[in-house]
Coordinates of C-alpha atoms and ligand atoms in Angstrom, one line a residue:
M359 CA 84.6 98.2 121.7
D360 CA 87.3 96.8 122.5
K361 CA 89.4 99.7 124.3
L362 CA 94.0 99.4 125.1
V363 CA 95.2 99.3 129.0
I364 CA 98.4 101.2 129.0
E365 CA 100.8 101.6 132.1
G366 CA 103.3 104.7 131.7
G367 CA 106.2 105.9 131.8
K368 CA 108.6 103.0 130.7
P369 CA 110.9 103.5 128.0
L370 CA 110.7 101.0 124.7
S371 CA 113.8 99.0 123.8
G372 CA 114.4 96.1 121.9
T373 CA 114.1 95.1 117.4
I374 CA 110.9 95.7 116.2
V375 CA 110.4 94.3 112.1
I376 CA 108.5 96.9 110.3
Q377 CA 104.6 95.3 108.5
G378 CA 104.4 95.9 105.0
A379 CA 102.7 98.8 103.4
K380 CA 99.3 99.8 104.4
N381 CA 99.0 102.3 102.1
A382 CA 100.4 100.9 99.1
A383 CA 99.0 97.7 99.7
L384 CA 95.6 99.3 99.3
P385 CA 96.4 100.4 95.8
I386 CA 98.0 97.5 94.7
L387 CA 95.1 95.2 95.4
A388 CA 92.6 97.6 93.2
A389 CA 95.3 97.6 91.0
S390 CA 95.1 93.5 90.6
L391 CA 91.6 93.9 88.5
L392 CA 93.2 95.2 85.5
A393 CA 94.9 92.2 84.7
D394 CA 93.1 88.7 84.3
G395 CA 94.1 85.0 86.6
T396 CA 96.0 85.0 90.0
T397 CA 98.1 87.9 91.0
T398 CA 100.2 87.0 94.4
I399 CA 101.0 89.8 96.8
D400 CA 103.4 89.3 99.9
H401 CA 104.4 91.5 103.5
V402 CA 100.6 92.6 102.9
P403 CA 99.9 93.4 106.7
D404 CA 97.0 91.9 108.1
L405 CA 94.8 95.4 109.0
L406 CA 91.2 96.1 109.2
D407 CA 91.6 98.5 105.7
I408 CA 92.7 95.5 103.6
D409 CA 89.8 93.4 105.0
V410 CA 87.3 96.1 103.7
M411 CA 89.2 96.0 100.8
L412 CA 89.5 92.2 100.0
N413 CA 85.6 91.8 100.5
I414 CA 85.4 94.1 97.9
L415 CA 87.2 92.1 95.9
R416 CA 85.2 89.3 96.8
E417 CA 82.3 90.9 96.5
L418 CA 83.0 91.8 92.5
G419 CA 83.7 88.2 91.8
C420 CA 87.0 87.8 92.9
R421 CA 89.0 84.8 95.1
A422 CA 91.3 86.3 97.9
E423 CA 92.7 84.4 100.3
H424 CA 95.6 86.4 103.3
S425 CA 97.5 84.4 105.2
G426 CA 100.8 84.3 106.6
G427 CA 101.1 87.8 105.2
T428 CA 100.4 86.9 101.8
V429 CA 97.6 87.9 99.3
V430 CA 96.2 85.1 96.6
L431 CA 93.9 86.9 94.4
D432 CA 92.3 85.5 91.8
T433 CA 90.9 88.7 89.7
E434 CA 89.2 85.7 86.7
T435 CA 85.8 85.4 88.1
A436 CA 85.1 89.3 88.6
H437 CA 82.3 89.7 86.9
T438 CA 80.7 93.3 88.7
S439 CA 81.3 96.4 88.6
H440 CA 79.4 97.9 91.2
V441 CA 80.7 98.8 94.6
P442 CA 78.3 98.6 97.3
E443 CA 77.9 101.5 99.2
S444 CA 77.7 100.2 102.6
L445 CA 81.3 98.7 102.2
M446 CA 82.6 101.8 100.4
R447 CA 81.5 103.5 103.7
Q448 CA 83.6 101.8 105.2
M449 CA 86.6 102.8 104.0
R450 CA 87.0 106.2 101.7
S451 CA 90.2 104.7 99.4
S452 CA 87.9 102.2 98.3
I453 CA 87.5 105.2 95.4
F454 CA 90.9 104.7 93.7
L455 CA 89.0 101.5 92.5
M456 CA 87.1 103.3 90.3
G457 CA 90.1 103.5 87.3
P458 CA 90.8 99.8 87.4
L459 CA 87.2 99.2 87.4
L460 CA 86.4 101.6 84.4
A461 CA 89.2 100.3 82.2
R462 CA 88.0 96.3 83.5
F463 CA 84.6 96.9 82.4
G464 CA 84.3 100.5 80.5
E465 CA 81.5 101.4 83.8
T466 CA 81.6 101.2 87.3
Q467 CA 79.2 102.2 90.3
V468 CA 80.7 103.7 93.1
Y469 CA 79.4 105.8 95.8
Q470 CA 80.9 109.0 97.4
P471 CA 83.0 107.9 100.1
G472 CA 82.1 110.9 102.5
G473 CA 83.8 112.5 105.1
C474 CA 85.6 111.2 107.8
A475 CA 87.0 112.9 111.1
I476 CA 90.1 114.6 109.7
G477 CA 88.3 116.1 106.9
E478 CA 86.0 116.4 104.2
R479 CA 88.1 113.7 102.0
K480 CA 87.0 115.3 98.3
I481 CA 87.1 113.5 95.4
D482 CA 87.0 116.0 92.8
L483 CA 90.3 115.6 91.1
H484 CA 89.9 111.6 90.4
L485 CA 86.7 112.6 88.8
E486 CA 88.1 115.6 86.9
G487 CA 90.7 112.4 85.9
L488 CA 88.6 110.1 84.8
K489 CA 86.6 112.3 82.6
A490 CA 89.9 114.0 80.7
L491 CA 90.4 110.2 80.1
G492 CA 87.3 109.8 78.5
A493 CA 84.8 108.7 80.5
E494 CA 81.3 110.4 82.0
I495 CA 80.0 110.3 85.0
E496 CA 76.6 110.7 86.2
E497 CA 75.9 111.4 89.7
L498 CA 72.7 111.4 91.2
G499 CA 73.1 111.7 95.0
N500 CA 75.9 109.9 96.4
R501 CA 75.7 107.5 93.6
I502 CA 78.4 107.7 91.4
I503 CA 78.2 106.2 87.5
C504 CA 80.8 105.9 85.4
R505 CA 81.1 104.9 81.9
A506 CA 83.8 104.2 78.8
D507 CA 83.8 102.6 75.8
K508 CA 87.6 103.8 75.1
L509 CA 89.9 105.2 77.9
R510 CA 92.5 107.9 75.5
G511 CA 95.4 109.3 77.2
A512 CA 95.6 113.0 78.4
D513 CA 97.5 115.4 79.3
I514 CA 96.4 115.6 83.1
H515 CA 97.1 118.7 86.3
L516 CA 96.2 118.1 89.4
T517 CA 95.8 121.4 91.5
F518 CA 96.4 119.6 94.2
P519 CA 98.9 116.4 94.5
S520 CA 96.0 113.7 95.0
V521 CA 97.5 110.9 96.2
G522 CA 94.9 108.4 95.5
A523 CA 93.6 110.9 92.1
T524 CA 97.2 110.3 91.0
E525 CA 97.1 106.4 91.9
N526 CA 93.2 106.3 90.3
I527 CA 94.2 108.3 87.1
M528 CA 97.7 105.8 86.9
M529 CA 95.4 102.4 87.0
A530 CA 93.0 104.1 84.6
A531 CA 95.7 105.1 82.1
A532 CA 97.4 102.1 81.6
L533 CA 94.9 100.0 80.1
A534 CA 94.7 103.4 78.3
E535 CA 94.6 104.0 74.1
G536 CA 97.8 106.3 73.4
R537 CA 99.6 108.7 76.0
T538 CA 98.3 110.0 79.6
T539 CA 101.1 113.0 81.4
I540 CA 99.9 113.3 85.2
T541 CA 101.7 116.8 86.2
N542 CA 101.4 117.8 89.3
A543 CA 100.9 114.0 90.1
A544 CA 101.7 113.3 94.0
R545 CA 105.5 112.1 95.0
E546 CA 105.1 109.4 98.0
P547 CA 106.5 106.4 97.8
E548 CA 103.5 104.0 97.6
I549 CA 102.9 105.9 94.4
Q550 CA 106.1 104.4 93.7
D551 CA 105.4 101.6 94.5
L552 CA 102.2 100.9 92.4
Q553 CA 103.8 102.1 89.6
R554 CA 106.7 99.5 89.8
F555 CA 103.6 96.7 90.7
L556 CA 102.1 98.0 87.4
N557 CA 105.4 97.9 85.2
A558 CA 105.6 94.1 86.5
M559 CA 102.0 93.7 85.0
G560 CA 103.3 94.9 81.5
A561 CA 102.6 98.3 81.7
K562 CA 105.1 101.3 80.6
I563 CA 104.7 104.1 83.4
M564 CA 107.5 105.9 84.2
G565 CA 107.9 109.2 86.6
A566 CA 106.1 108.2 89.8
G567 CA 108.7 109.7 92.6
T568 CA 108.4 113.3 90.5
D569 CA 105.4 115.1 90.0
T570 CA 105.9 114.5 86.3
I571 CA 104.3 110.7 85.7
T572 CA 103.9 109.0 82.3
I573 CA 101.9 106.5 81.0
D574 CA 101.5 104.1 77.4
G575 CA 98.9 102.5 77.9
V576 CA 99.3 98.8 76.7
Q577 CA 96.3 96.8 75.4
S578 CA 96.5 94.1 78.3
L579 CA 98.1 93.5 81.6
T580 CA 99.5 89.8 83.1
P581 CA 98.8 88.8 86.7
C582 CA 102.7 89.1 88.4
R583 CA 104.0 88.3 92.4
Y584 CA 105.2 91.4 93.9
K585 CA 106.3 92.2 97.9
V586 CA 104.6 95.3 99.0
I587 CA 107.6 98.4 100.0
P588 CA 107.5 98.6 104.2
D589 CA 104.6 101.3 106.0
R590 CA 106.5 104.5 106.8
I591 CA 103.9 105.5 109.0
V592 CA 104.5 102.8 111.7
A593 CA 108.0 103.3 111.5
G594 CA 107.6 106.4 112.2
T595 CA 105.0 106.0 114.7
I596 CA 107.8 103.7 116.2
M597 CA 110.3 105.9 116.0
V598 CA 108.2 108.6 118.1
A599 CA 107.5 106.2 120.8
A600 CA 110.6 105.4 121.7
A601 CA 111.8 109.4 122.0
A602 CA 108.8 109.9 123.6
T603 CA 109.2 107.4 125.8
R604 CA 113.1 108.1 126.3
G605 CA 114.0 104.4 125.2
H606 CA 116.6 103.0 122.3
V607 CA 115.0 101.0 120.1
T608 CA 116.5 99.8 116.2
L609 CA 113.7 99.4 113.4
Q610 CA 114.4 96.3 110.8
N611 CA 112.9 96.2 106.8
T612 CA 112.6 100.1 106.8
Q613 CA 113.3 102.3 104.1
P614 CA 115.2 105.2 105.4
A615 CA 115.1 107.6 102.1
H616 CA 111.1 107.6 103.5
L617 CA 111.4 108.8 106.5
S618 CA 114.1 112.1 105.8
S619 CA 112.0 114.8 106.8
L620 CA 110.6 112.9 110.7
I621 CA 114.5 112.1 110.6
H622 CA 115.5 115.1 110.1
V623 CA 112.7 116.6 112.9
L624 CA 113.5 114.4 115.9
R625 CA 117.0 115.0 115.2
R626 CA 116.3 118.8 115.7
A627 CA 114.7 117.6 119.4
G628 CA 117.7 116.2 119.8
V629 CA 117.0 112.5 119.7
Q630 CA 119.9 110.5 118.7
I631 CA 118.7 108.5 115.2
V632 CA 121.6 106.6 113.9
V633 CA 120.9 105.1 110.0
D634 CA 122.4 101.2 108.4
G635 CA 121.5 100.2 105.1
D636 CA 117.1 99.5 106.7
I637 CA 118.2 99.8 109.7
I638 CA 117.1 102.7 112.2
K639 CA 118.0 103.1 115.5
V640 CA 116.3 105.5 117.3
G641 CA 117.4 106.5 121.0
S642 CA 116.4 109.4 123.7
A643 CA 117.8 109.4 127.3
T644 CA 117.5 113.1 127.4
R645 CA 113.7 115.5 127.7
P646 CA 113.1 116.5 124.1
K647 CA 114.3 120.2 122.7
A648 CA 111.3 122.2 120.8
V649 CA 110.8 122.1 117.5
E650 CA 110.4 125.2 116.2
R651 CA 107.6 125.2 113.2
I652 CA 107.2 122.0 111.1
V653 CA 104.6 122.5 109.0
T654 CA 102.8 119.2 106.6
S655 CA 102.9 118.7 103.0
P656 CA 103.0 116.7 100.2
Y657 CA 106.1 114.3 100.3
P658 CA 108.9 114.5 100.7
A659 CA 107.8 117.5 103.1
F660 CA 106.6 116.4 106.5
P661 CA 104.1 114.1 106.5
T662 CA 100.7 114.6 107.8
D663 CA 100.1 110.9 108.8
L664 CA 103.1 111.9 111.2
Q665 CA 101.9 114.6 112.4
S666 CA 99.5 113.8 116.1
Q667 CA 102.4 111.8 116.9
V668 CA 105.0 114.2 116.9
M669 CA 102.6 116.5 118.5
V670 CA 102.9 114.1 121.8
L671 CA 106.9 114.6 121.8
L672 CA 106.6 117.7 120.9
T673 CA 104.3 118.4 124.3
L674 CA 107.4 116.7 126.4
A675 CA 109.8 118.9 125.2
D676 CA 112.0 121.8 126.2
G677 CA 110.6 125.1 124.6
V678 CA 107.7 125.8 122.3
S679 CA 107.0 124.6 119.5
V680 CA 104.5 125.5 116.6
L681 CA 103.2 122.4 114.3
K682 CA 100.9 123.1 111.4
E683 CA 98.7 121.0 109.3
T684 CA 97.9 121.9 105.7
I685 CA 96.6 118.7 104.4
F686 CA 93.7 118.1 106.5
E687 CA 91.1 120.2 107.8
G688 CA 90.4 118.6 110.5
R689 CA 92.8 116.6 111.9
L690 CA 93.6 118.0 114.6
K691 CA 91.0 116.4 117.2
H692 CA 93.3 114.6 119.3
V693 CA 94.5 118.0 120.5
D694 CA 91.3 118.4 123.2
E695 CA 92.5 114.3 124.6
L696 CA 96.4 115.6 124.7
S697 CA 94.6 118.3 126.9
R698 CA 93.0 116.2 128.9
M699 CA 96.3 114.4 130.2
G700 CA 98.0 117.5 131.1
A701 CA 99.2 118.5 127.8
D702 CA 99.4 122.9 126.8
I703 CA 98.5 123.3 123.3
R704 CA 96.8 125.8 121.7
V705 CA 94.9 126.1 118.4
D706 CA 94.7 128.7 116.5
M707 CA 93.3 127.5 112.7
N708 CA 95.4 124.8 111.7
A709 CA 98.7 125.9 113.7
A710 CA 99.1 124.5 117.1
F711 CA 100.9 125.9 119.5
I712 CA 103.0 123.4 121.7
R713 CA 104.1 124.2 124.8
G714 CA 106.8 121.7 126.9
V715 CA 105.3 120.3 130.2
P716 CA 107.5 118.0 132.8
R717 CA 105.1 115.2 131.8
L718 CA 101.8 113.9 131.0
Y719 CA 99.3 112.1 133.0
G720 CA 97.8 109.2 132.4
A721 CA 93.8 109.7 131.3
T722 CA 90.7 107.9 129.6
V723 CA 90.6 109.4 126.3
E724 CA 89.5 108.1 122.7
A725 CA 91.0 107.7 119.2
T726 CA 89.6 109.7 116.6
D727 CA 91.0 108.9 114.1
L728 CA 93.7 106.0 112.8
R729 CA 96.9 108.3 113.5
A730 CA 95.1 110.5 116.6
G731 CA 94.9 107.1 117.7
A732 CA 98.3 106.4 117.3
A733 CA 99.2 109.5 119.0
L734 CA 96.6 108.7 122.2
V735 CA 99.1 105.0 122.4
I736 CA 101.8 106.7 122.6
A737 CA 101.2 109.6 125.0
G738 CA 100.1 106.4 127.0
L739 CA 103.6 105.3 126.8
A740 CA 105.4 108.1 128.2
A741 CA 102.8 109.4 130.9
Q742 CA 103.2 108.7 134.3
G743 CA 100.7 106.6 135.8
K744 CA 97.6 104.9 133.4
T745 CA 96.2 105.4 130.4
V746 CA 93.5 103.3 128.9
V747 CA 92.4 104.5 125.0
E748 CA 88.7 103.7 124.0
Q749 CA 87.7 103.3 120.2
I750 CA 90.8 101.4 118.7
H751 CA 89.1 99.9 115.9
H752 CA 90.3 103.1 113.9
I753 CA 94.2 102.4 115.0
D754 CA 93.1 98.9 113.8
R755 CA 92.8 99.6 110.8
G756 CA 96.4 100.3 110.4
Y757 CA 98.6 98.9 113.2
E758 CA 98.6 95.3 113.1
K759 CA 98.0 94.2 116.3
I760 CA 99.8 97.7 118.3
E761 CA 99.4 95.7 121.4
T762 CA 102.0 93.2 121.0
M763 CA 104.2 95.2 118.7
L764 CA 104.0 97.8 121.5
S765 CA 104.7 94.5 124.7
R766 CA 107.7 93.3 122.5
L767 CA 109.2 96.7 123.1
G768 CA 108.6 96.0 126.9
A769 CA 105.4 98.5 126.9
R770 CA 103.0 97.6 130.2
I771 CA 100.2 97.5 127.2
S772 CA 97.0 95.0 126.9
R773 CA 93.9 95.1 124.8
Y774 CA 90.4 94.7 126.7
S775 CA 87.1 93.6 124.5
P776 CA 83.8 93.6 126.5
V777 CA 82.5 90.6 127.1
P778 CA 78.6 90.9 124.5
N779 CA 75.7 91.3 127.2
N780 CA 73.9 88.4 125.9
Ligands
LIG1836 C1 96.2 109.0 101.4 O1 94.7 109.6 101.2 C2 96.1 108.3 102.4 N1 95.8 107.4 102.6 C3 96.3 109.4 103.3 O2 96.8 108.0 104.8 C4 97.0 110.2 104.0 O3 97.2 111.0 104.5 C5 97.4 110.9 102.2 O4 97.2 110.1 101.0 C6 98.0 112.2 101.7 O5 99.1 111.6 101.9 C7 95.4 106.4 101.5 O6 97.0 106.1 101.0 C8 94.6 104.9 102.1 P1 95.1 112.6 99.6 P2 94.5 110.1 100.3 O7 94.3 112.5 97.9 O8 94.5 109.7 99.1 C9 92.1 116.6 99.1 C10 96.1 107.2 106.6 O9 96.1 107.6 107.7 N2 91.8 116.2 98.0 O10 96.4 113.6 98.9 O11 92.8 110.7 100.5 C11 91.8 116.1 100.1 O12 90.2 116.8 100.5 C12 95.6 107.8 105.7 O13 97.1 106.1 106.3 C13 90.5 117.3 96.5 O14 90.3 117.9 97.5 O15 94.9 111.7 100.2 C14 92.4 116.6 101.7 O16 92.8 117.8 102.1 C15 94.2 109.5 105.9 N3 90.1 116.8 95.6 C16 94.2 116.6 100.6 O17 93.8 116.5 99.0 C17 90.8 115.4 95.3 O18 89.9 114.6 94.4 C18 94.8 115.4 100.3 O19 94.4 113.9 100.3 C19 91.1 114.1 96.1 C20 91.6 115.2 97.3

């Protein structure tokens, strides 16, 4: 398995252009199934998760090419709605293929995505939403068979503003008969991007970005060309890395409004942030200040996907900070690895109490999930000495060639791929 080797202690500096958003591109690729013909999507990052989604679409009969950041997807030849279990297990969020497959074929067969390092990843809200639209769902072990001769609009209330469930329901309702209203909907920017994409195909959807989304079903949708928004979590990760290494970095191709909760936290920590259009400048020459209390919550509150990265900054802060994780029950596994680098963190239930230390020390650590892996890279960049991060396939799911991206900002980082012993 590949690993990253980092020589820490060097401030990041320079300019970086932010990649397209993984969590916008994935549902948009799935939604392309709602129209017959060739859809072109620009600004799609080159990531393992994108590869998995394209392989699933090819398995369903589509033709898909991904080069130079553009995906060309021909859904004309899609001939099955059964998603192979092996592919579903590679990426849990493929569960939001259910909505488009059900709308296109009237039936679909998928598999329970299963839990992962960060949590159980339940899908009850997805299934309840599709049932409300008229689907009949049968669960045989971990196989889920879903049928609907005709999807009909409904009023759906989500007991939790699930991102994936909101997306699944939007996609299924786009071709349903009549009006669907989703209340307590997720408000993430990726939901807004999905609405823009679906409406560009001829859908009639309003309200994404608020807690109430209205979808008026249409007869059919038309393929289109669409550009995906920048990845706010990759941007946030770089911003924290700049602050943790006391560097000065300019980020281009961002949407600062998507990062307001992180910008607020970083400024409370004493980091200099200047926003100018789609440019964010991050600078820090002093030790960060502790941030009394940060609680992860659904957008626009502080995002769970930046929790582990900000924790690294707080391990070096002057004082005690409290970071509470309320979205995923298993998303504090990076604490053990950070403690091995000299961090002083105590976990009580889903809250981490972080007492700042003068410095972190390089160590060999293991990525347990995508964002925890990114956090360990930041810790390696800030630490004194050498850090080896193992299991970095987790990181490759969400960051495009992370070592190249960081080397361009002056980081001393390289990837080692063990020679296969044949
Ligand atoms: C999306 O996951 C993102 N993934 C996640 O990003 C992100 O952390 C998450 O939203 C929260 O913002 C993609 O968009 C591909 P949820 P999703 O449904 O849709 C519970 C990353 O690092 N829940 O909002 O799976 C669930 O167990 C990834 O890029 C139910 O109980 O998130 C979890 O505790 C990680 N029943 C909480 O809601 C359901 O039916 C949030 O889940 C669905 C979810």
